[in-house]
PDB file of C-alpha atoms in Angstrom:
ATOM      1  CA  MET L  27    -108.694   5.116 -23.113  1.00  0.00           C
ATOM      2  CA  PHE L  28    -110.907   3.536 -25.363  1.00  0.00           C
ATOM      3  CA  TRP L  29    -109.282   4.781 -28.338  1.00  0.00           C
ATOM      4  CA  PHE L  30    -105.443   3.347 -26.932  1.00  0.00           C
ATOM      5  CA  ALA L  31    -107.085  -0.076 -26.798  1.00  0.00           C
ATOM      6  CA  LEU L  32    -108.189   0.422 -30.354  1.00  0.00           C
ATOM      7  CA  VAL L  33    -105.063   1.562 -31.654  1.00  0.00           C
ATOM      8  CA  GLY L  34    -103.776  -1.894 -30.037  1.00  0.00           C
ATOM      9  CA  ALA L  35    -106.065  -4.237 -31.171  1.00  0.00           C
ATOM     10  CA  SER L  36    -105.587  -2.819 -34.679  1.00  0.00           C
ATOM     11  CA  ASN L  37    -101.905  -2.860 -34.384  1.00  0.00           C
ATOM     12  CA  ALA L  38    -102.185  -6.710 -33.227  1.00  0.00           C
ATOM     13  CA  GLY L  39    -104.414  -7.577 -36.181  1.00  0.00           C
ATOM     14  CA  ALA L  40    -102.222  -5.919 -38.334  1.00  0.00           C
ATOM     15  CA  ILE L  41     -98.916  -7.803 -36.998  1.00  0.00           C
ATOM     16  CA  LEU L  42    -101.182 -10.966 -36.907  1.00  0.00           C
ATOM     17  CA  ALA L  43    -102.309 -10.400 -40.408  1.00  0.00           C
ATOM     18  CA  GLN L  44     -98.556  -9.529 -41.589  1.00  0.00           C
ATOM     19  CA  ASN L  45     -97.417 -12.664 -40.071  1.00  0.00           C
ATOM     20  CA  THR L  46    -100.016 -14.974 -41.665  1.00  0.00           C
ATOM     21  CA  ALA L  47     -99.763 -13.536 -44.943  1.00  0.00           C
ATOM     22  CA  LEU L  48     -95.590 -14.227 -44.605  1.00  0.00           C
ATOM     23  CA  LYS L  49     -96.606 -17.907 -43.420  1.00  0.00           C
ATOM     24  CA  ILE L  50     -98.806 -18.678 -46.650  1.00  0.00           C
ATOM     25  CA  GLY L  51     -97.081 -16.325 -49.587  1.00  0.00           C
ATOM     26  CA  GLU L  52     -93.660 -15.285 -50.430  1.00  0.00           C
ATOM     27  CA  VAL L  53     -91.849 -12.087 -49.242  1.00  0.00           C
ATOM     28  CA  SER L  54     -92.154 -10.646 -52.696  1.00  0.00           C
ATOM     29  CA  VAL L  55     -95.471 -10.708 -52.745  1.00  0.00           C
ATOM     30  CA  VAL L  56     -96.602  -9.441 -48.772  1.00  0.00           C
ATOM     31  CA  ALA L  57     -93.767  -6.743 -48.202  1.00  0.00           C
ATOM     32  CA  PRO L  58     -95.108  -4.573 -51.331  1.00  0.00           C
ATOM     33  CA  ILE L  59     -98.551  -4.912 -50.104  1.00  0.00           C
ATOM     34  CA  THR L  60     -97.263  -4.322 -46.081  1.00  0.00           C
ATOM     35  CA  ALA L  61     -95.608  -1.342 -47.258  1.00  0.00           C
ATOM     36  CA  THR L  62     -98.829   0.633 -48.402  1.00  0.00           C
ATOM     37  CA  TYR L  63     -99.673   1.101 -44.831  1.00  0.00           C
ATOM     38  CA  PRO L  64     -98.892   4.963 -44.469  1.00  0.00           C
ATOM     39  CA  LEU L  65    -101.550   5.392 -47.677  1.00  0.00           C
ATOM     40  CA  PHE L  66    -104.132   3.300 -45.162  1.00  0.00           C
ATOM     41  CA  THR L  67    -103.101   5.937 -42.275  1.00  0.00           C
ATOM     42  CA  LEU L  68    -103.382   9.398 -44.292  1.00  0.00           C
ATOM     43  CA  LEU L  69    -106.730   7.659 -45.584  1.00  0.00           C
ATOM     44  CA  GLY L  70    -107.611   7.143 -41.916  1.00  0.00           C
ATOM     45  CA  THR L  71    -106.414  10.607 -40.835  1.00  0.00           C
ATOM     46  CA  ARG L  72    -108.689  12.327 -43.780  1.00  0.00           C
ATOM     47  CA  ILE L  73    -111.817  10.339 -42.721  1.00  0.00           C
ATOM     48  CA  PHE L  74    -111.696  10.961 -38.651  1.00  0.00           C
ATOM     49  CA  TYR L  75    -110.000  14.144 -39.075  1.00  0.00           C
ATOM     50  CA  ARG L  76    -111.941  16.074 -41.991  1.00  0.00           C
ATOM     51  CA  ASP L  77    -110.834  19.787 -40.652  1.00  0.00           C
ATOM     52  CA  GLU L  78    -107.001  18.770 -40.747  1.00  0.00           C
ATOM     53  CA  PRO L  79    -105.147  19.975 -44.120  1.00  0.00           C
ATOM     54  CA  LEU L  80    -103.760  18.207 -46.467  1.00  0.00           C
ATOM     55  CA  THR L  81    -100.387  19.811 -47.109  1.00  0.00           C
ATOM     56  CA  ARG L  82     -97.514  18.936 -49.259  1.00  0.00           C
ATOM     57  CA  ARG L  83     -95.410  18.240 -46.636  1.00  0.00           C
ATOM     58  CA  THR L  84     -97.802  15.432 -45.169  1.00  0.00           C
ATOM     59  CA  VAL L  85     -98.015  13.940 -48.791  1.00  0.00           C
ATOM     60  CA  ALA L  86     -94.346  14.197 -48.854  1.00  0.00           C
ATOM     61  CA  GLY L  87     -93.861  12.507 -45.498  1.00  0.00           C
ATOM     62  CA  VAL L  88     -96.309   9.210 -46.491  1.00  0.00           C
ATOM     63  CA  LEU L  89     -94.785   9.081 -50.114  1.00  0.00           C
ATOM     64  CA  LEU L  90     -91.564   8.990 -48.336  1.00  0.00           C
ATOM     65  CA  CYS L  91     -92.332   6.181 -46.181  1.00  0.00           C
TER      66      CYS L  91
END
């Protein structure tokens, strides 16, 4: 239950930060920054699940997002 709450809070914070950035800045600046979330997801996966292998398919999936 803790992890679901943590993920929900993180998602809510990310949406709030994105909307705040869009209110302050231009879409042409904010959109490329927020589009890098798959890279941070992969980084978080590597930090928390060190035993999980990093495959070509995973990297391709991150690059296609």
